[in-house]
């Protein structure tokens, strides 16, 4: 009986630990469920980031991943391919043609959605919004 029960208890413990991680990541973004949205500023010079050129979406996803890592999230906690409404949607748009600094990105994840803009001083400004 003990030989059967011990592996079962171990499997249940590992499963509960694996499922706790996305919740703790969600708690980090919402400050323990006290904030519906939050603003973050990330210094891009502090990141080991390749040059993305005009691929604003890939750059935005990378920066959001780095922010999540800084908040204590694991890579698997934040899913950029699946949101609460099914497949995630992302879009980056330059608001004024020819002015790259007017680019705004909308990125969906399983934990919420993000808006990302950049300023002239190598900062990425990120607004996180939880799903309702």
JSON list of C-alpha atoms in Angstrom, two decimals:
[
{"chain": "A", "resi": 1, "resn": "UNK", "atom": "CA", "xyz": [0.00, 0.00, 0.00]},
{"chain": "A", "resi": 2, "resn": "UNK", "atom": "CA", "xyz": [2.81, 2.41, 0.89]},
{"chain": "A", "resi": 3, "resn": "UNK", "atom": "CA", "xyz": [4.57, 1.70, -2.41]},
{"chain": "A", "resi": 4, "resn": "UNK", "atom": "CA", "xyz": [1.46, 2.84, -4.29]},
{"chain": "A", "resi": 5, "resn": "UNK", "atom": "CA", "xyz": [0.53, 5.74, -2.02]},
{"chain": "A", "resi": 6, "resn": "UNK", "atom": "CA", "xyz": [3.96, 7.41, -1.92]},
{"chain": "A", "resi": 7, "resn": "UNK", "atom": "CA", "xyz": [4.32, 7.91, -5.72]},
{"chain": "A", "resi": 8, "resn": "UNK", "atom": "CA", "xyz": [0.72, 9.12, -5.88]},
{"chain": "A", "resi": 9, "resn": "UNK", "atom": "CA", "xyz": [1.31, 11.72, -3.15]},
{"chain": "A", "resi": 10, "resn": "UNK", "atom": "CA", "xyz": [4.55, 12.81, -4.84]},
{"chain": "A", "resi": 11, "resn": "UNK", "atom": "CA", "xyz": [2.76, 13.25, -8.18]},
{"chain": "A", "resi": 12, "resn": "UNK", "atom": "CA", "xyz": [0.00, 15.29, -6.53]},
{"chain": "A", "resi": 13, "resn": "UNK", "atom": "CA", "xyz": [2.56, 17.51, -4.78]},
{"chain": "A", "resi": 14, "resn": "UNK", "atom": "CA", "xyz": [4.46, 18.15, -8.01]},
{"chain": "A", "resi": 15, "resn": "UNK", "atom": "CA", "xyz": [1.21, 18.93, -9.84]},
{"chain": "A", "resi": 16, "resn": "UNK", "atom": "CA", "xyz": [0.14, 21.47, -7.24]},
{"chain": "A", "resi": 17, "resn": "UNK", "atom": "CA", "xyz": [3.55, 23.17, -7.36]},
{"chain": "A", "resi": 18, "resn": "UNK", "atom": "CA", "xyz": [3.43, 23.35, -11.16]},
{"chain": "A", "resi": 19, "resn": "UNK", "atom": "CA", "xyz": [-0.04, 24.94, -11.10]},
{"chain": "A", "resi": 20, "resn": "UNK", "atom": "CA", "xyz": [0.85, 27.44, -8.37]},
{"chain": "A", "resi": 21, "resn": "UNK", "atom": "CA", "xyz": [3.44, 29.20, -10.50]},
{"chain": "A", "resi": 22, "resn": "UNK", "atom": "CA", "xyz": [1.13, 30.95, -13.03]},
{"chain": "A", "resi": 23, "resn": "UNK", "atom": "CA", "xyz": [-1.02, 32.09, -10.11]},
{"chain": "A", "resi": 24, "resn": "UNK", "atom": "CA", "xyz": [1.99, 33.56, -8.31]},
{"chain": "A", "resi": 25, "resn": "UNK", "atom": "CA", "xyz": [2.97, 35.32, -11.54]},
{"chain": "A", "resi": 26, "resn": "UNK", "atom": "CA", "xyz": [-0.55, 36.73, -11.81]},
{"chain": "A", "resi": 27, "resn": "UNK", "atom": "CA", "xyz": [-0.28, 37.89, -8.19]},
{"chain": "A", "resi": 28, "resn": "UNK", "atom": "CA", "xyz": [3.01, 39.65, -9.01]},
{"chain": "A", "resi": 29, "resn": "UNK", "atom": "CA", "xyz": [1.46, 41.57, -11.92]},
{"chain": "A", "resi": 30, "resn": "UNK", "atom": "CA", "xyz": [-1.64, 42.51, -9.87]},
{"chain": "A", "resi": 31, "resn": "UNK", "atom": "CA", "xyz": [0.22, 43.22, -6.60]},
{"chain": "A", "resi": 32, "resn": "UNK", "atom": "CA", "xyz": [-1.55, 40.41, -4.79]},
{"chain": "A", "resi": 33, "resn": "UNK", "atom": "CA", "xyz": [-4.88, 40.94, -6.57]},
{"chain": "A", "resi": 34, "resn": "UNK", "atom": "CA", "xyz": [-5.06, 44.59, -5.46]},
{"chain": "A", "resi": 35, "resn": "UNK", "atom": "CA", "xyz": [-4.48, 46.21, -8.88]},
{"chain": "A", "resi": 36, "resn": "UNK", "atom": "CA", "xyz": [-6.49, 45.76, -12.08]},
{"chain": "A", "resi": 37, "resn": "UNK", "atom": "CA", "xyz": [-3.76, 47.45, -14.10]},
{"chain": "A", "resi": 38, "resn": "UNK", "atom": "CA", "xyz": [-0.17, 48.52, -13.43]},
{"chain": "A", "resi": 39, "resn": "UNK", "atom": "CA", "xyz": [2.50, 50.55, -15.16]},
{"chain": "A", "resi": 40, "resn": "UNK", "atom": "CA", "xyz": [6.11, 49.45, -15.41]},
{"chain": "A", "resi": 41, "resn": "UNK", "atom": "CA", "xyz": [9.20, 51.09, -16.84]},
{"chain": "A", "resi": 42, "resn": "UNK", "atom": "CA", "xyz": [12.04, 48.90, -18.10]},
{"chain": "A", "resi": 43, "resn": "UNK", "atom": "CA", "xyz": [15.47, 50.28, -18.96]},
{"chain": "A", "resi": 44, "resn": "UNK", "atom": "CA", "xyz": [16.32, 48.62, -22.27]},
{"chain": "A", "resi": 45, "resn": "UNK", "atom": "CA", "xyz": [20.05, 49.20, -21.67]},
{"chain": "A", "resi": 46, "resn": "UNK", "atom": "CA", "xyz": [19.85, 46.77, -18.73]},
{"chain": "A", "resi": 47, "resn": "UNK", "atom": "CA", "xyz": [18.63, 43.94, -20.97]},
{"chain": "A", "resi": 48, "resn": "UNK", "atom": "CA", "xyz": [20.81, 41.59, -22.98]},
{"chain": "A", "resi": 49, "resn": "UNK", "atom": "CA", "xyz": [18.68, 42.12, -26.08]},
{"chain": "A", "resi": 50, "resn": "UNK", "atom": "CA", "xyz": [19.43, 41.60, -29.73]},
{"chain": "A", "resi": 51, "resn": "UNK", "atom": "CA", "xyz": [18.57, 44.29, -32.28]},
{"chain": "A", "resi": 52, "resn": "UNK", "atom": "CA", "xyz": [14.97, 43.75, -33.42]},
{"chain": "A", "resi": 53, "resn": "UNK", "atom": "CA", "xyz": [14.88, 46.55, -36.00]},
{"chain": "A", "resi": 54, "resn": "UNK", "atom": "CA", "xyz": [11.28, 47.15, -37.02]},
{"chain": "A", "resi": 55, "resn": "UNK", "atom": "CA", "xyz": [9.99, 43.88, -35.54]},
{"chain": "A", "resi": 56, "resn": "UNK", "atom": "CA", "xyz": [8.23, 45.74, -32.74]},
{"chain": "A", "resi": 57, "resn": "UNK", "atom": "CA", "xyz": [6.09, 42.75, -31.77]},
{"chain": "A", "resi": 58, "resn": "UNK", "atom": "CA", "xyz": [9.03, 40.41, -31.15]},
{"chain": "A", "resi": 59, "resn": "UNK", "atom": "CA", "xyz": [10.80, 43.14, -29.19]},
{"chain": "A", "resi": 60, "resn": "UNK", "atom": "CA", "xyz": [7.67, 43.82, -27.09]},
{"chain": "A", "resi": 61, "resn": "UNK", "atom": "CA", "xyz": [7.26, 40.13, -26.25]},
{"chain": "A", "resi": 62, "resn": "UNK", "atom": "CA", "xyz": [10.94, 39.91, -25.28]},
{"chain": "A", "resi": 63, "resn": "UNK", "atom": "CA", "xyz": [10.70, 42.97, -23.00]},
{"chain": "A", "resi": 64, "resn": "UNK", "atom": "CA", "xyz": [7.49, 41.69, -21.36]},
{"chain": "A", "resi": 65, "resn": "UNK", "atom": "CA", "xyz": [9.16, 38.30, -20.77]},
{"chain": "A", "resi": 66, "resn": "UNK", "atom": "CA", "xyz": [12.11, 40.07, -19.12]},
{"chain": "A", "resi": 67, "resn": "UNK", "atom": "CA", "xyz": [9.75, 42.08, -16.92]},
{"chain": "A", "resi": 68, "resn": "UNK", "atom": "CA", "xyz": [7.92, 38.89, -15.93]},
{"chain": "A", "resi": 69, "resn": "UNK", "atom": "CA", "xyz": [11.24, 37.24, -15.09]},
{"chain": "A", "resi": 70, "resn": "UNK", "atom": "CA", "xyz": [12.16, 40.24, -12.91]},
{"chain": "A", "resi": 71, "resn": "UNK", "atom": "CA", "xyz": [8.82, 39.84, -11.09]},
{"chain": "A", "resi": 72, "resn": "UNK", "atom": "CA", "xyz": [9.65, 36.18, -10.34]},
{"chain": "A", "resi": 73, "resn": "UNK", "atom": "CA", "xyz": [7.65, 34.52, -13.11]},
{"chain": "A", "resi": 74, "resn": "UNK", "atom": "CA", "xyz": [8.90, 31.45, -14.91]},
{"chain": "A", "resi": 75, "resn": "UNK", "atom": "CA", "xyz": [8.91, 31.34, -18.71]},
{"chain": "A", "resi": 76, "resn": "UNK", "atom": "CA", "xyz": [5.99, 28.89, -18.87]},
{"chain": "A", "resi": 77, "resn": "UNK", "atom": "CA", "xyz": [3.81, 31.06, -16.61]},
{"chain": "A", "resi": 78, "resn": "UNK", "atom": "CA", "xyz": [3.18, 33.65, -19.30]},
{"chain": "A", "resi": 79, "resn": "UNK", "atom": "CA", "xyz": [1.69, 32.22, -22.50]},
{"chain": "A", "resi": 80, "resn": "UNK", "atom": "CA", "xyz": [1.78, 34.56, -25.51]},
{"chain": "A", "resi": 81, "resn": "UNK", "atom": "CA", "xyz": [-0.04, 32.09, -27.78]},
{"chain": "A", "resi": 82, "resn": "UNK", "atom": "CA", "xyz": [-3.15, 31.48, -25.73]},
{"chain": "A", "resi": 83, "resn": "UNK", "atom": "CA", "xyz": [-5.32, 34.04, -23.96]},
{"chain": "A", "resi": 84, "resn": "UNK", "atom": "CA", "xyz": [-8.64, 33.83, -22.17]},
{"chain": "A", "resi": 85, "resn": "UNK", "atom": "CA", "xyz": [-10.50, 34.30, -25.46]},
{"chain": "A", "resi": 86, "resn": "UNK", "atom": "CA", "xyz": [-8.64, 31.52, -27.27]},
{"chain": "A", "resi": 87, "resn": "UNK", "atom": "CA", "xyz": [-5.68, 32.24, -29.50]},
{"chain": "A", "resi": 88, "resn": "UNK", "atom": "CA", "xyz": [-3.88, 35.43, -28.45]},
{"chain": "A", "resi": 89, "resn": "UNK", "atom": "CA", "xyz": [-3.84, 38.46, -30.70]},
{"chain": "A", "resi": 90, "resn": "UNK", "atom": "CA", "xyz": [-0.96, 40.91, -30.94]},
{"chain": "A", "resi": 91, "resn": "UNK", "atom": "CA", "xyz": [-0.61, 44.09, -32.93]},
{"chain": "A", "resi": 92, "resn": "UNK", "atom": "CA", "xyz": [1.99, 46.82, -33.17]},
{"chain": "A", "resi": 93, "resn": "UNK", "atom": "CA", "xyz": [1.31, 50.02, -35.03]},
{"chain": "A", "resi": 94, "resn": "UNK", "atom": "CA", "xyz": [3.30, 53.14, -35.73]},
{"chain": "A", "resi": 95, "resn": "UNK", "atom": "CA", "xyz": [0.80, 55.91, -35.05]},
{"chain": "A", "resi": 96, "resn": "UNK", "atom": "CA", "xyz": [2.62, 58.51, -37.17]},
{"chain": "A", "resi": 97, "resn": "UNK", "atom": "CA", "xyz": [4.29, 57.06, -40.30]},
{"chain": "A", "resi": 98, "resn": "UNK", "atom": "CA", "xyz": [8.03, 57.64, -40.38]},
{"chain": "A", "resi": 99, "resn": "UNK", "atom": "CA", "xyz": [8.31, 58.18, -36.62]},
{"chain": "A", "resi": 100, "resn": "UNK", "atom": "CA", "xyz": [9.36, 54.91, -35.02]},
{"chain": "A", "resi": 101, "resn": "UNK", "atom": "CA", "xyz": [9.01, 56.38, -31.52]},
{"chain": "A", "resi": 102, "resn": "UNK", "atom": "CA", "xyz": [5.22, 56.48, -32.01]},
{"chain": "A", "resi": 103, "resn": "UNK", "atom": "CA", "xyz": [5.01, 52.66, -32.18]},
{"chain": "A", "resi": 104, "resn": "UNK", "atom": "CA", "xyz": [2.51, 51.11, -29.76]},
{"chain": "A", "resi": 105, "resn": "UNK", "atom": "CA", "xyz": [2.15, 47.38, -29.20]},
{"chain": "A", "resi": 106, "resn": "UNK", "atom": "CA", "xyz": [-0.86, 45.49, -27.86]},
{"chain": "A", "resi": 107, "resn": "UNK", "atom": "CA", "xyz": [0.10, 42.01, -26.60]},
{"chain": "A", "resi": 108, "resn": "UNK", "atom": "CA", "xyz": [-2.31, 39.39, -25.20]},
{"chain": "A", "resi": 109, "resn": "UNK", "atom": "CA", "xyz": [-1.31, 36.61, -22.79]},
{"chain": "A", "resi": 110, "resn": "UNK", "atom": "CA", "xyz": [-3.03, 34.09, -20.57]},
{"chain": "A", "resi": 111, "resn": "UNK", "atom": "CA", "xyz": [-2.63, 36.43, -17.55]},
{"chain": "A", "resi": 112, "resn": "UNK", "atom": "CA", "xyz": [-3.76, 39.70, -19.13]},
{"chain": "A", "resi": 113, "resn": "UNK", "atom": "CA", "xyz": [-2.90, 42.11, -21.89]},
{"chain": "A", "resi": 114, "resn": "UNK", "atom": "CA", "xyz": [-0.14, 44.66, -22.26]},
{"chain": "A", "resi": 115, "resn": "UNK", "atom": "CA", "xyz": [0.45, 47.95, -24.03]},
{"chain": "A", "resi": 116, "resn": "UNK", "atom": "CA", "xyz": [4.07, 48.81, -24.70]},
{"chain": "A", "resi": 117, "resn": "UNK", "atom": "CA", "xyz": [5.60, 52.09, -25.88]},
{"chain": "A", "resi": 118, "resn": "UNK", "atom": "CA", "xyz": [9.18, 53.34, -25.87]},
{"chain": "A", "resi": 119, "resn": "UNK", "atom": "CA", "xyz": [10.54, 56.77, -25.06]},
{"chain": "A", "resi": 120, "resn": "UNK", "atom": "CA", "xyz": [13.63, 58.57, -26.35]},
{"chain": "A", "resi": 121, "resn": "UNK", "atom": "CA", "xyz": [15.69, 57.54, -23.32]},
{"chain": "A", "resi": 122, "resn": "UNK", "atom": "CA", "xyz": [15.86, 53.78, -23.92]},
{"chain": "A", "resi": 123, "resn": "UNK", "atom": "CA", "xyz": [12.94, 53.01, -21.63]},
{"chain": "A", "resi": 124, "resn": "UNK", "atom": "CA", "xyz": [10.03, 50.73, -22.43]},
{"chain": "A", "resi": 125, "resn": "UNK", "atom": "CA", "xyz": [6.80, 51.79, -20.74]},
{"chain": "A", "resi": 126, "resn": "UNK", "atom": "CA", "xyz": [4.50, 48.85, -20.15]},
{"chain": "A", "resi": 127, "resn": "UNK", "atom": "CA", "xyz": [0.90, 48.94, -19.01]},
{"chain": "A", "resi": 128, "resn": "UNK", "atom": "CA", "xyz": [-0.45, 45.61, -17.74]},
{"chain": "A", "resi": 129, "resn": "UNK", "atom": "CA", "xyz": [-4.23, 45.02, -17.60]},
{"chain": "A", "resi": 130, "resn": "UNK", "atom": "CA", "xyz": [-5.82, 41.95, -16.08]},
{"chain": "A", "resi": 131, "resn": "UNK", "atom": "CA", "xyz": [-8.60, 40.14, -17.89]},
{"chain": "A", "resi": 132, "resn": "UNK", "atom": "CA", "xyz": [-12.09, 40.85, -16.49]}
]
